[in-house]
């Protein structure tokens, strides 16, 4: 009550004061200048601190409800099955063996022996390899009265070492080959003369090779070849080849400098068969020193290599020398990723010919050859390659080549004279050099039908233009081949190849005393084109042992690979191969 007594007088006095103020006289006007307009801020906004309480009797009150669960035990016999992850069937890795041996025998007394072993040391950093191969035949042909035996035996040993920044190696090889100059038809010479002929030739080869490859060094690689080649007629040849390569990065490009030192020299104890008398020897000695600087340019899809091949050639036997400068330009451009790649180039070189290389191409040459280098002025080519589909690859190329002193194999003239061996009855070949221009077209397709079946086919077409207007002796205008490999099952496998060689021209002539070779009576002969079909099939008894059968010249076509040199007919050879650790 005392609080209410104080409140009422205060309210009364306030109201009275207000009425009294309103009844006063006018106090006048006064100008008020606003220095700053009012700018409200967030802090000036009125904010309700709490929610109002509602005391409405109409609002329904929520009734409190208590929930409870009435549990009843239920018996269950269900047992969930445990899940098991599906496993991936793994193919066990093949067992690797360090040795291999194969032996085969067939008709014509054909024999095949192949042995190879490899040993690793120091956790694979050192590798030692040995290899032995032998291929021979003792069968005779009905088309000739002379022996047609041949042997080819080769033994190789090599050592290689690899570390983080360098790998190097060396190898030695020995080879013995036996061939017969059997290119004489029946009933051409008397039986007594045939019986007196010594048509057997033996070739021997001993060589050593070495290589060195380096990483993170301006010296990139180097190769060395030393070779001694000789035969049963006291002909002999020496060959030395050294090839170092340097790589120098310049800004974003790469400069490569390849050098070459190539020497070949030897002699033949017999004179050319274009001479009617066997007087004098044939000596030859050729040295080449060359350097090939090139600049490699990489730009997105373009790869361009610009260079030149500079060679100094010296004929030390005749004291003759020349400088040669050849182009060395290649390029490739990806038109459609891996599907279409255009490539081309123009290149030239001074090719070092040798007795050893001629024997590899034609073992029936006579030991009376002129050995000269080939001046390949240029070879220009342009092509397309790539993949039509993921499993189909192709390559198409057109080329044009200009060469001086291109070696061609030509039958020696019949020249009955007193030599130790019987190669002067028109049954051996000489090397004829001609200046030639060649237009060529090449195409191939390779198909991987699946991971177990591959198929390939290629064809080559050539048009030759010689300086002497002679045919391009023993060069075909068309060649082609087809090959396939098929892994039938894990045990069975097979393969086949077919090749075709078109017609070739050769010359049969008779030497005349006092006449030049162009004046010898001669006749051009045309050798028919031929197909040769070969196949093999094998069966793996287990991881180590397998058997195989090889068939050659399945069409049984006794064609002439060289003039008067017919090949064996159908040949079959069966054998066994075994892999093991040695």
Coordinates of C-alpha atoms in Angstrom, one line a residue:
X1 CA 0.0 0.0 0.0
X2 CA 2.8 2.4 0.7
X3 CA 4.2 1.8 -2.8
X4 CA 0.9 2.7 -4.4
X5 CA 0.8 5.9 -2.3
X6 CA 4.0 7.1 -3.8
X7 CA 3.1 6.2 -7.5
X8 CA -0.2 8.1 -7.7
X9 CA 1.2 11.5 -6.6
X10 CA 4.0 11.2 -9.1
X11 CA 1.6 10.5 -12.0
X12 CA -0.6 13.4 -11.0
X13 CA 2.3 15.9 -10.9
X14 CA 3.5 14.7 -14.4
X15 CA 0.1 15.2 -15.9
X16 CA -0.3 18.6 -14.4
X17 CA 3.1 19.7 -15.7
X18 CA 2.1 18.7 -19.2
X19 CA -1.1 20.7 -19.1
X20 CA 0.6 23.7 -17.8
X21 CA 3.3 23.6 -20.5
X22 CA 0.6 23.5 -23.2
X23 CA -1.0 26.6 -21.9
X24 CA 2.1 28.8 -22.1
X25 CA 2.6 31.5 -24.7
X26 CA 4.4 30.9 -28.0
X27 CA 8.1 30.7 -27.5
X28 CA 8.9 31.4 -31.2
X29 CA 10.8 29.4 -33.9
X30 CA 14.4 28.4 -34.0
X31 CA 16.5 27.0 -36.9
X32 CA 18.1 23.6 -36.3
X33 CA 21.0 22.6 -38.6
X34 CA 21.5 18.8 -39.0
X35 CA 25.2 18.2 -39.2
X36 CA 24.9 14.6 -40.2
X37 CA 21.9 12.7 -41.4
X38 CA 20.8 9.7 -39.4
X39 CA 22.2 6.5 -40.7
X40 CA 20.7 3.5 -38.8
X41 CA 22.9 0.5 -38.1
X42 CA 22.2 -3.1 -37.4
X43 CA 22.8 -2.5 -33.7
X44 CA 19.9 0.1 -33.7
X45 CA 17.4 -2.6 -34.8
X46 CA 15.0 -3.8 -32.1
X47 CA 15.4 -7.5 -31.3
X48 CA 13.0 -9.6 -29.3
X49 CA 14.9 -11.1 -26.5
X50 CA 12.4 -13.9 -25.7
X51 CA 9.3 -15.5 -27.0
X52 CA 6.0 -14.3 -25.5
X53 CA 4.1 -16.6 -23.2
X54 CA 0.6 -17.7 -24.3
X55 CA -2.0 -18.0 -21.5
X56 CA -4.9 -18.9 -23.8
X57 CA -7.3 -21.3 -22.2
X58 CA -8.4 -22.6 -25.6
X59 CA -5.0 -24.1 -26.4
X60 CA -5.1 -27.9 -25.9
X61 CA -2.6 -29.4 -23.6
X62 CA -0.6 -32.4 -24.8
X63 CA -1.3 -35.5 -22.9
X64 CA 1.7 -37.4 -21.6
X65 CA 1.8 -41.0 -23.0
X66 CA 4.0 -43.7 -21.6
X67 CA 5.1 -46.5 -24.1
X68 CA 6.1 -50.0 -23.2
X69 CA 7.2 -53.1 -25.2
X70 CA 5.7 -56.5 -24.6
X71 CA 8.5 -59.0 -25.6
X72 CA 7.7 -62.5 -26.6
X73 CA 10.6 -64.9 -27.4
X74 CA 10.5 -66.5 -30.9
X75 CA 12.5 -69.6 -31.7
X76 CA 14.4 -69.5 -35.1
X77 CA 16.4 -72.1 -37.0
X78 CA 17.7 -69.8 -39.8
X79 CA 21.5 -69.7 -40.2
X80 CA 22.9 -67.2 -42.8
X81 CA 25.5 -68.6 -45.2
X82 CA 28.9 -67.1 -45.1
X83 CA 29.9 -65.1 -48.2
X84 CA 32.9 -66.2 -50.3
X85 CA 34.8 -63.8 -52.6
X86 CA 35.0 -64.9 -56.2
X87 CA 38.6 -65.7 -57.1
X88 CA 40.4 -64.8 -60.3
X89 CA 42.0 -67.7 -62.1
X90 CA 45.7 -66.9 -62.4
X91 CA 47.8 -68.3 -65.2
X92 CA 51.1 -69.6 -63.7
X93 CA 54.1 -67.9 -65.1
X94 CA 56.1 -69.9 -67.6
X95 CA 59.2 -71.6 -66.3
X96 CA 62.3 -70.1 -67.8
X97 CA 65.2 -72.3 -68.7
X98 CA 68.7 -71.2 -69.5
X99 CA 69.5 -73.8 -72.2
X100 CA 67.9 -75.1 -75.4
X101 CA 68.7 -78.0 -77.7
X102 CA 67.1 -79.2 -80.9
X103 CA 67.9 -82.0 -83.3
X104 CA 66.1 -82.9 -86.6
X105 CA 66.6 -85.3 -89.5
X106 CA 64.9 -85.5 -92.9
X107 CA 65.0 -86.7 -96.5
X108 CA 67.9 -85.7 -98.7
X109 CA 69.9 -86.6 -95.6
X110 CA 69.1 -83.2 -94.2
X111 CA 70.2 -82.5 -90.6
X112 CA 69.5 -79.8 -88.2
X113 CA 71.3 -79.1 -84.8
X114 CA 70.7 -76.1 -82.6
X115 CA 72.1 -75.5 -79.1
X116 CA 72.0 -72.4 -76.9
X117 CA 72.8 -71.7 -73.3
X118 CA 72.9 -68.5 -71.2
X119 CA 74.3 -68.0 -67.8
X120 CA 73.7 -65.0 -65.5
X121 CA 76.1 -63.7 -62.8
X122 CA 76.1 -61.0 -60.2
X123 CA 72.3 -60.8 -60.0
X124 CA 71.8 -60.5 -63.7
X125 CA 74.5 -57.8 -64.3
X126 CA 76.7 -60.3 -66.2
X127 CA 75.6 -62.5 -69.0
X128 CA 77.5 -65.3 -70.7
X129 CA 76.0 -66.9 -73.9
X130 CA 77.0 -69.9 -76.1
X131 CA 75.4 -71.0 -79.3
X132 CA 75.9 -73.7 -81.9
X133 CA 73.9 -74.2 -85.1
X134 CA 74.4 -76.7 -87.9
X135 CA 72.4 -77.2 -91.0
X136 CA 73.4 -79.6 -93.7
X137 CA 72.3 -81.8 -96.6
X138 CA 73.9 -84.7 -98.4
X139 CA 71.3 -85.4 -101.0
X140 CA 71.9 -85.3 -104.7
X141 CA 69.8 -83.9 -107.5
X142 CA 68.8 -85.7 -110.6
X143 CA 69.4 -82.6 -112.8
X144 CA 73.2 -82.5 -112.4
X145 CA 76.0 -85.1 -112.3
X146 CA 77.9 -83.2 -109.6
X147 CA 77.6 -83.3 -105.8
X148 CA 75.1 -80.9 -104.3
X149 CA 76.1 -81.3 -100.6
X150 CA 76.2 -78.3 -98.3
X151 CA 77.1 -77.6 -94.7
X152 CA 76.7 -74.6 -92.5
X153 CA 78.1 -74.7 -89.0
X154 CA 78.4 -71.7 -86.7
X155 CA 79.7 -71.3 -83.1
X156 CA 79.2 -68.1 -81.1
X157 CA 80.2 -67.0 -77.6
X158 CA 79.4 -63.6 -76.1
X159 CA 79.7 -61.8 -72.8
X160 CA 77.8 -58.7 -71.7
X161 CA 77.8 -56.6 -68.6
X162 CA 75.2 -54.0 -67.5
X163 CA 75.1 -51.5 -64.7
X164 CA 73.2 -48.3 -64.0
X165 CA 74.9 -46.0 -66.5
X166 CA 76.6 -48.3 -69.0
X167 CA 76.4 -51.6 -70.7
X168 CA 79.1 -53.3 -72.8
X169 CA 79.8 -56.6 -74.3
X170 CA 82.0 -58.6 -76.6
X171 CA 81.5 -61.7 -78.8
X172 CA 83.4 -64.1 -81.0
X173 CA 82.1 -66.3 -83.8
X174 CA 83.5 -69.1 -85.9
X175 CA 81.7 -70.4 -89.1
X176 CA 82.4 -73.1 -91.7
X177 CA 80.3 -73.4 -94.9
X178 CA 80.7 -76.0 -97.6
X179 CA 79.1 -75.6 -101.0
X180 CA 79.5 -77.1 -104.5
X181 CA 79.6 -75.4 -107.9
X182 CA 77.1 -78.0 -109.2
X183 CA 75.4 -75.8 -111.8
X184 CA 76.0 -78.1 -114.8
X185 CA 73.2 -80.0 -116.6
X186 CA 73.4 -83.7 -117.4
X187 CA 75.0 -84.8 -120.6
X188 CA 76.8 -81.6 -121.3
X189 CA 80.3 -82.9 -120.5
X190 CA 81.8 -86.4 -120.8
X191 CA 81.7 -88.7 -117.8
X192 CA 85.5 -88.7 -117.5
X193 CA 85.6 -84.9 -117.4
X194 CA 82.8 -84.8 -114.8
X195 CA 84.7 -87.4 -112.7
X196 CA 87.8 -85.2 -112.8
X197 CA 86.0 -82.1 -111.6
X198 CA 86.7 -80.7 -108.1
X199 CA 83.5 -78.7 -107.5
X200 CA 83.7 -78.3 -103.7
X201 CA 84.3 -74.9 -102.1
X202 CA 84.8 -74.2 -98.3
X203 CA 84.3 -70.9 -96.6
X204 CA 85.7 -70.0 -93.2
X205 CA 84.9 -67.0 -91.1
X206 CA 86.3 -65.8 -87.7
X207 CA 85.1 -62.5 -86.3
X208 CA 85.0 -60.5 -83.0
X209 CA 82.5 -57.8 -82.1
X210 CA 82.3 -55.4 -79.2
X211 CA 79.8 -52.7 -78.2
X212 CA 79.5 -50.0 -75.6
X213 CA 76.3 -48.0 -74.7
X214 CA 76.3 -45.2 -72.1
X215 CA 73.6 -43.2 -70.3
X216 CA 73.9 -39.6 -69.2
X217 CA 77.0 -39.0 -71.4
X218 CA 77.7 -37.2 -74.6
X219 CA 79.3 -40.4 -75.9
X220 CA 76.2 -42.5 -76.6
X221 CA 77.4 -45.8 -78.1
X222 CA 80.2 -47.4 -80.0
X223 CA 80.6 -50.6 -82.1
X224 CA 83.6 -52.6 -83.3
X225 CA 83.9 -55.4 -85.8
X226 CA 87.0 -57.4 -86.7
X227 CA 86.7 -60.2 -89.3
X228 CA 88.9 -62.7 -91.1
X229 CA 87.3 -64.5 -94.1
X230 CA 89.0 -67.1 -96.3
X231 CA 88.2 -70.0 -98.6
X232 CA 89.7 -73.3 -99.9
X233 CA 91.3 -71.5 -102.9
X234 CA 93.6 -69.4 -100.7
X235 CA 91.4 -66.3 -101.1
X236 CA 91.4 -64.2 -97.9
X237 CA 89.8 -60.9 -96.7
X238 CA 90.2 -58.7 -93.6
X239 CA 87.5 -56.3 -92.4
X240 CA 87.6 -53.6 -89.7
X241 CA 84.6 -51.4 -88.8
X242 CA 84.5 -48.8 -86.0
X243 CA 81.3 -46.8 -85.4
X244 CA 81.2 -44.3 -82.5
X245 CA 78.1 -42.1 -81.9
X246 CA 77.9 -38.8 -79.9
X247 CA 74.8 -36.9 -78.8
X248 CA 74.9 -33.2 -77.8
X249 CA 71.7 -31.5 -76.5
X250 CA 71.4 -27.9 -77.8
X251 CA 68.5 -26.0 -76.2
X252 CA 65.5 -28.1 -77.0
X253 CA 67.1 -30.0 -79.9
X254 CA 69.5 -32.9 -80.1
X255 CA 72.6 -33.1 -82.3
X256 CA 73.9 -36.5 -83.1
X257 CA 77.3 -37.1 -84.7
X258 CA 77.9 -40.6 -86.0
X259 CA 81.4 -41.5 -87.3
X260 CA 82.6 -44.5 -89.3
X261 CA 85.9 -46.0 -90.1
X262 CA 85.6 -49.0 -92.5
X263 CA 88.4 -51.0 -94.0
X264 CA 88.3 -54.0 -96.2
X265 CA 91.2 -55.6 -98.0
X266 CA 92.1 -59.0 -99.5
X267 CA 93.3 -60.9 -102.5
X268 CA 92.3 -63.7 -104.8
X269 CA 94.9 -66.1 -106.0
X270 CA 93.1 -66.5 -109.3
X271 CA 92.5 -64.1 -112.2
X272 CA 89.1 -63.2 -113.6
X273 CA 87.3 -65.7 -115.7
X274 CA 87.0 -63.1 -118.4
X275 CA 90.7 -63.9 -119.0
X276 CA 91.4 -67.1 -120.8
X277 CA 94.6 -67.7 -118.9
X278 CA 94.9 -67.8 -115.1
X279 CA 97.8 -65.4 -114.6
X280 CA 98.2 -62.9 -111.9
X281 CA 96.2 -62.2 -108.7
X282 CA 93.4 -59.8 -107.8
X283 CA 94.2 -57.5 -104.9
X284 CA 91.9 -54.9 -103.3
X285 CA 92.0 -52.5 -100.4
X286 CA 89.4 -49.9 -99.6
X287 CA 89.3 -47.5 -96.7
X288 CA 86.3 -45.3 -95.8
X289 CA 86.3 -42.5 -93.1
X290 CA 83.0 -40.7 -92.7
X291 CA 81.0 -38.5 -90.3
X292 CA 77.2 -37.9 -90.2
X293 CA 76.1 -34.9 -88.2
X294 CA 72.3 -34.6 -87.8
X295 CA 69.8 -32.4 -86.0
X296 CA 66.7 -34.0 -84.4
X297 CA 63.7 -31.7 -84.2
X298 CA 60.6 -32.8 -82.3
X299 CA 57.4 -30.7 -82.6
X300 CA 54.2 -32.2 -81.4
X301 CA 53.3 -34.8 -84.2
X302 CA 56.4 -33.9 -86.3
X303 CA 59.8 -35.7 -86.1
X304 CA 62.4 -34.2 -88.4
X305 CA 66.0 -35.3 -88.7
X306 CA 68.3 -33.0 -90.8
X307 CA 71.8 -34.3 -91.6
X308 CA 74.5 -35.0 -94.1
X309 CA 76.8 -38.0 -94.7
X310 CA 80.3 -36.9 -95.5
X311 CA 82.7 -39.7 -96.6
X312 CA 86.2 -39.9 -97.7
X313 CA 86.9 -43.0 -99.8
X314 CA 90.4 -44.3 -100.5
X315 CA 91.3 -47.1 -102.9
X316 CA 94.8 -47.8 -101.5
X317 CA 95.5 -50.5 -104.1
X318 CA 95.1 -48.1 -107.0
X319 CA 96.0 -44.9 -105.1
X320 CA 92.6 -43.3 -105.9
X321 CA 90.5 -41.3 -103.5
X322 CA 87.3 -39.2 -103.5
X323 CA 85.1 -37.1 -101.3
X324 CA 81.4 -37.9 -101.2
X325 CA 78.6 -35.9 -99.6
X326 CA 75.2 -37.5 -99.3
X327 CA 71.9 -36.3 -97.9
X328 CA 70.6 -37.7 -94.6
X329 CA 67.1 -36.3 -94.1
X330 CA 64.2 -38.2 -92.7
X331 CA 60.8 -37.0 -91.4
X332 CA 57.6 -38.4 -90.0
X333 CA 54.3 -36.8 -89.2
X334 CA 51.2 -38.2 -87.4
X335 CA 48.2 -37.3 -89.5
X336 CA 45.7 -39.3 -87.4
X337 CA 47.4 -40.4 -84.2
X338 CA 48.6 -44.0 -84.7
X339 CA 46.2 -44.6 -87.6
X340 CA 48.0 -42.6 -90.3
X341 CA 51.7 -41.7 -90.1
X342 CA 53.3 -40.1 -93.1
X343 CA 57.1 -40.6 -93.5
X344 CA 59.7 -39.9 -96.0
X345 CA 63.4 -39.1 -96.5
X346 CA 66.3 -38.8 -98.9
X347 CA 69.5 -40.7 -97.9
X348 CA 72.7 -41.8 -99.5
X349 CA 75.9 -43.7 -98.6
X350 CA 79.1 -45.2 -99.8
X351 CA 78.4 -48.9 -99.4
X352 CA 81.4 -51.1 -98.6
X353 CA 81.2 -54.3 -100.5
X354 CA 83.1 -57.4 -99.5
X355 CA 83.8 -61.0 -100.5
X356 CA 82.1 -62.1 -97.2
X357 CA 78.9 -60.2 -98.0
X358 CA 78.8 -61.5 -101.6
X359 CA 79.1 -65.1 -100.4
X360 CA 76.2 -64.5 -98.0
X361 CA 74.0 -63.4 -101.0
X362 CA 75.2 -66.0 -103.4
X363 CA 77.5 -68.8 -102.2
X364 CA 78.2 -69.9 -105.8
X365 CA 80.4 -66.9 -106.7
X366 CA 83.9 -67.7 -108.1
X367 CA 87.0 -66.7 -106.1
X368 CA 87.9 -64.2 -108.9
X369 CA 85.9 -61.1 -108.0
X370 CA 86.4 -57.4 -108.4
X371 CA 85.6 -55.8 -105.0
X372 CA 84.5 -52.1 -105.4
X373 CA 82.3 -49.9 -103.1
X374 CA 78.8 -48.8 -104.3
X375 CA 78.1 -45.1 -104.6
X376 CA 74.5 -44.8 -103.7
X377 CA 73.9 -41.2 -104.6
X378 CA 70.5 -41.0 -103.0
X379 CA 67.4 -43.0 -102.2
X380 CA 64.3 -40.9 -101.9
X381 CA 61.2 -42.5 -100.4
X382 CA 57.7 -41.5 -99.2
X383 CA 55.2 -43.6 -97.5
X384 CA 52.3 -44.1 -95.1
X385 CA 52.1 -46.5 -92.2
X386 CA 49.9 -47.0 -89.2
X387 CA 46.9 -49.1 -88.0
X388 CA 43.7 -49.5 -89.9
X389 CA 42.3 -51.1 -86.7
X390 CA 43.7 -52.0 -83.4
X391 CA 44.9 -55.4 -84.8
X392 CA 45.7 -54.4 -88.4
X393 CA 48.9 -52.6 -89.3
X394 CA 50.0 -51.5 -92.8
X395 CA 53.0 -49.9 -94.5
X396 CA 53.0 -48.5 -98.1
X397 CA 56.2 -46.9 -99.6
X398 CA 57.4 -45.6 -102.9
X399 CA 61.1 -45.1 -103.6
X400 CA 63.5 -43.9 -106.2
X401 CA 67.2 -44.8 -106.0
X402 CA 70.3 -43.7 -108.0
X403 CA 73.4 -45.8 -107.7
X404 CA 76.8 -46.1 -109.3
X405 CA 78.6 -49.4 -109.4
X406 CA 75.6 -51.4 -108.3
X407 CA 76.8 -55.1 -108.0
X408 CA 74.9 -57.6 -110.0
X409 CA 75.5 -61.4 -110.1
X410 CA 76.2 -62.7 -113.6
X411 CA 77.2 -66.1 -114.8
X412 CA 80.9 -66.5 -115.5
X413 CA 81.7 -67.4 -119.1
X414 CA 82.6 -70.9 -119.9
X415 CA 86.4 -70.7 -119.9
X416 CA 88.3 -74.1 -119.8
X417 CA 91.6 -73.3 -118.2
X418 CA 93.9 -74.8 -115.6
X419 CA 92.5 -73.8 -112.1
X420 CA 92.7 -75.8 -108.9
X421 CA 88.9 -75.9 -108.6
X422 CA 86.2 -76.6 -111.2
X423 CA 84.2 -73.3 -111.3
X424 CA 85.0 -72.3 -114.9
X425 CA 82.4 -74.4 -116.7
X426 CA 79.7 -71.8 -116.6
X427 CA 78.8 -73.0 -113.1
X428 CA 79.8 -70.0 -111.0
X429 CA 79.0 -66.3 -110.8
X430 CA 81.0 -63.0 -111.1
X431 CA 80.0 -59.6 -109.9
X432 CA 79.1 -57.2 -112.7
X433 CA 78.9 -53.4 -111.8
X434 CA 76.4 -51.2 -113.5
X435 CA 75.1 -47.7 -112.9
X436 CA 71.4 -48.0 -112.2
X437 CA 68.2 -46.1 -111.3
X438 CA 65.5 -48.0 -109.6
X439 CA 61.8 -47.1 -109.1
X440 CA 60.2 -49.3 -106.4
X441 CA 56.8 -49.7 -104.6
X442 CA 56.5 -51.7 -101.4
X443 CA 53.4 -52.6 -99.4
X444 CA 52.6 -54.8 -96.4
X445 CA 49.7 -55.7 -94.1
X446 CA 50.1 -57.4 -90.7
X447 CA 47.0 -58.8 -88.9
X448 CA 46.7 -60.0 -85.4
X449 CA 43.5 -62.0 -85.6
X450 CA 43.8 -62.8 -81.9
X451 CA 46.6 -63.2 -79.4
X452 CA 47.3 -66.7 -80.9
X453 CA 47.0 -66.1 -84.6
X454 CA 49.0 -63.6 -86.7
X455 CA 49.0 -63.2 -90.5
X456 CA 51.1 -61.0 -92.8
X457 CA 51.5 -60.3 -96.5
X458 CA 53.9 -58.0 -98.4
X459 CA 54.7 -57.3 -102.0
X460 CA 57.5 -55.4 -103.9
X461 CA 57.6 -54.1 -107.4
X462 CA 60.6 -52.6 -109.2
X463 CA 61.5 -51.0 -112.5
X464 CA 65.3 -50.9 -113.4
X465 CA 67.1 -48.5 -115.7
X466 CA 70.8 -49.5 -116.3
X467 CA 73.5 -47.3 -117.8
X468 CA 74.7 -50.2 -120.1
X469 CA 71.1 -50.9 -121.3
X470 CA 71.6 -54.5 -120.1
X471 CA 68.9 -56.2 -118.0
X472 CA 69.4 -55.9 -114.3
X473 CA 71.0 -59.3 -114.0
X474 CA 69.3 -61.7 -111.6
X475 CA 67.1 -59.0 -110.1
X476 CA 63.3 -59.8 -110.2
X477 CA 60.7 -57.1 -111.0
X478 CA 58.3 -58.5 -108.4
X479 CA 58.6 -60.3 -105.1
X480 CA 56.1 -61.2 -102.5
X481 CA 55.6 -63.3 -99.4
X482 CA 52.8 -64.4 -97.0
X483 CA 53.4 -65.8 -93.5
X484 CA 51.2 -67.0 -90.6
X485 CA 51.7 -68.3 -87.0
X486 CA 49.0 -70.0 -85.1
X487 CA 49.0 -71.2 -81.5
X488 CA 46.3 -73.8 -81.8
X489 CA 46.2 -75.0 -78.2
X490 CA 48.6 -74.8 -75.3
X491 CA 50.3 -77.9 -76.8
X492 CA 49.8 -77.5 -80.6
X493 CA 51.3 -74.8 -82.7
X494 CA 52.0 -74.3 -86.4
X495 CA 53.3 -71.8 -88.9
X496 CA 53.6 -71.4 -92.7
X497 CA 55.1 -69.1 -95.2
X498 CA 54.8 -68.7 -99.0
X499 CA 57.1 -66.5 -101.1
X500 CA 57.2 -65.6 -104.8
X501 CA 60.1 -64.4 -106.9
X502 CA 59.4 -63.2 -110.4
X503 CA 61.4 -63.7 -113.6
X504 CA 65.1 -62.8 -113.8
X505 CA 67.6 -62.5 -116.6
X506 CA 71.0 -64.0 -116.9
X507 CA 73.7 -64.4 -119.6
X508 CA 75.4 -67.6 -120.8
X509 CA 78.6 -66.8 -122.7
X510 CA 81.8 -68.4 -123.9
X511 CA 85.3 -66.8 -123.4
X512 CA 87.4 -66.3 -126.5
X513 CA 91.1 -65.7 -126.5
X514 CA 91.9 -62.1 -127.4
X515 CA 88.4 -60.8 -127.2
X516 CA 86.8 -58.5 -124.7
X517 CA 83.9 -59.8 -122.6
X518 CA 81.4 -57.7 -124.6
X519 CA 82.5 -59.6 -127.7
X520 CA 82.0 -63.1 -126.2
X521 CA 79.3 -65.2 -127.9
X522 CA 76.4 -65.0 -125.5
X523 CA 72.8 -65.7 -125.0
X524 CA 70.3 -64.1 -122.6
X525 CA 68.3 -66.6 -120.6
X526 CA 65.2 -65.9 -118.6
X527 CA 64.6 -67.8 -115.4
X528 CA 61.0 -68.5 -114.6
X529 CA 59.3 -67.0 -111.5
X530 CA 58.6 -69.5 -108.7
X531 CA 56.5 -70.1 -105.6
X532 CA 57.9 -71.8 -102.6
X533 CA 55.6 -73.0 -99.8
X534 CA 57.0 -74.0 -96.4
X535 CA 55.2 -75.0 -93.2
X536 CA 55.9 -76.4 -89.7
X537 CA 53.8 -77.9 -86.9
X538 CA 54.8 -78.8 -83.4
X539 CA 53.5 -80.4 -80.2
X540 CA 54.6 -79.6 -76.7
X541 CA 54.7 -82.8 -74.6
X542 CA 55.4 -80.7 -71.5
X543 CA 57.1 -77.5 -70.5
X544 CA 60.5 -78.8 -71.6
X545 CA 60.0 -81.4 -74.3
X546 CA 58.4 -80.8 -77.7
X547 CA 58.4 -82.5 -81.2
X548 CA 58.1 -80.8 -84.6
X549 CA 57.9 -81.5 -88.3
X550 CA 59.0 -79.0 -91.0
X551 CA 58.1 -79.2 -94.7
X552 CA 59.9 -77.2 -97.4
X553 CA 59.1 -76.7 -101.0
X554 CA 55.7 -78.4 -100.5
X555 CA 54.8 -77.8 -104.1
X556 CA 57.8 -80.0 -105.1
X557 CA 58.9 -77.4 -107.7
X558 CA 62.5 -77.9 -108.7
X559 CA 62.9 -74.3 -109.7
X560 CA 66.2 -72.5 -110.4
X561 CA 67.2 -70.1 -107.7
X562 CA 70.2 -69.2 -109.8
X563 CA 70.8 -70.1 -113.5
X564 CA 71.6 -73.9 -113.7
X565 CA 71.3 -74.2 -109.9
X566 CA 68.1 -76.2 -109.2
X567 CA 66.9 -76.7 -105.7
X568 CA 65.8 -79.8 -103.9
X569 CA 62.2 -80.9 -104.2
X570 CA 59.8 -81.6 -101.4
X571 CA 61.7 -81.8 -98.1
X572 CA 60.4 -83.1 -94.8
X573 CA 62.3 -82.9 -91.5
X574 CA 61.2 -84.2 -88.1
X575 CA 62.9 -83.5 -84.8
X576 CA 62.7 -82.9 -81.1
X577 CA 63.6 -79.9 -78.9
X578 CA 64.3 -79.8 -75.2
X579 CA 64.6 -76.9 -72.7
X580 CA 66.6 -77.3 -69.6
X581 CA 68.8 -75.7 -67.0
X582 CA 72.5 -76.2 -67.5

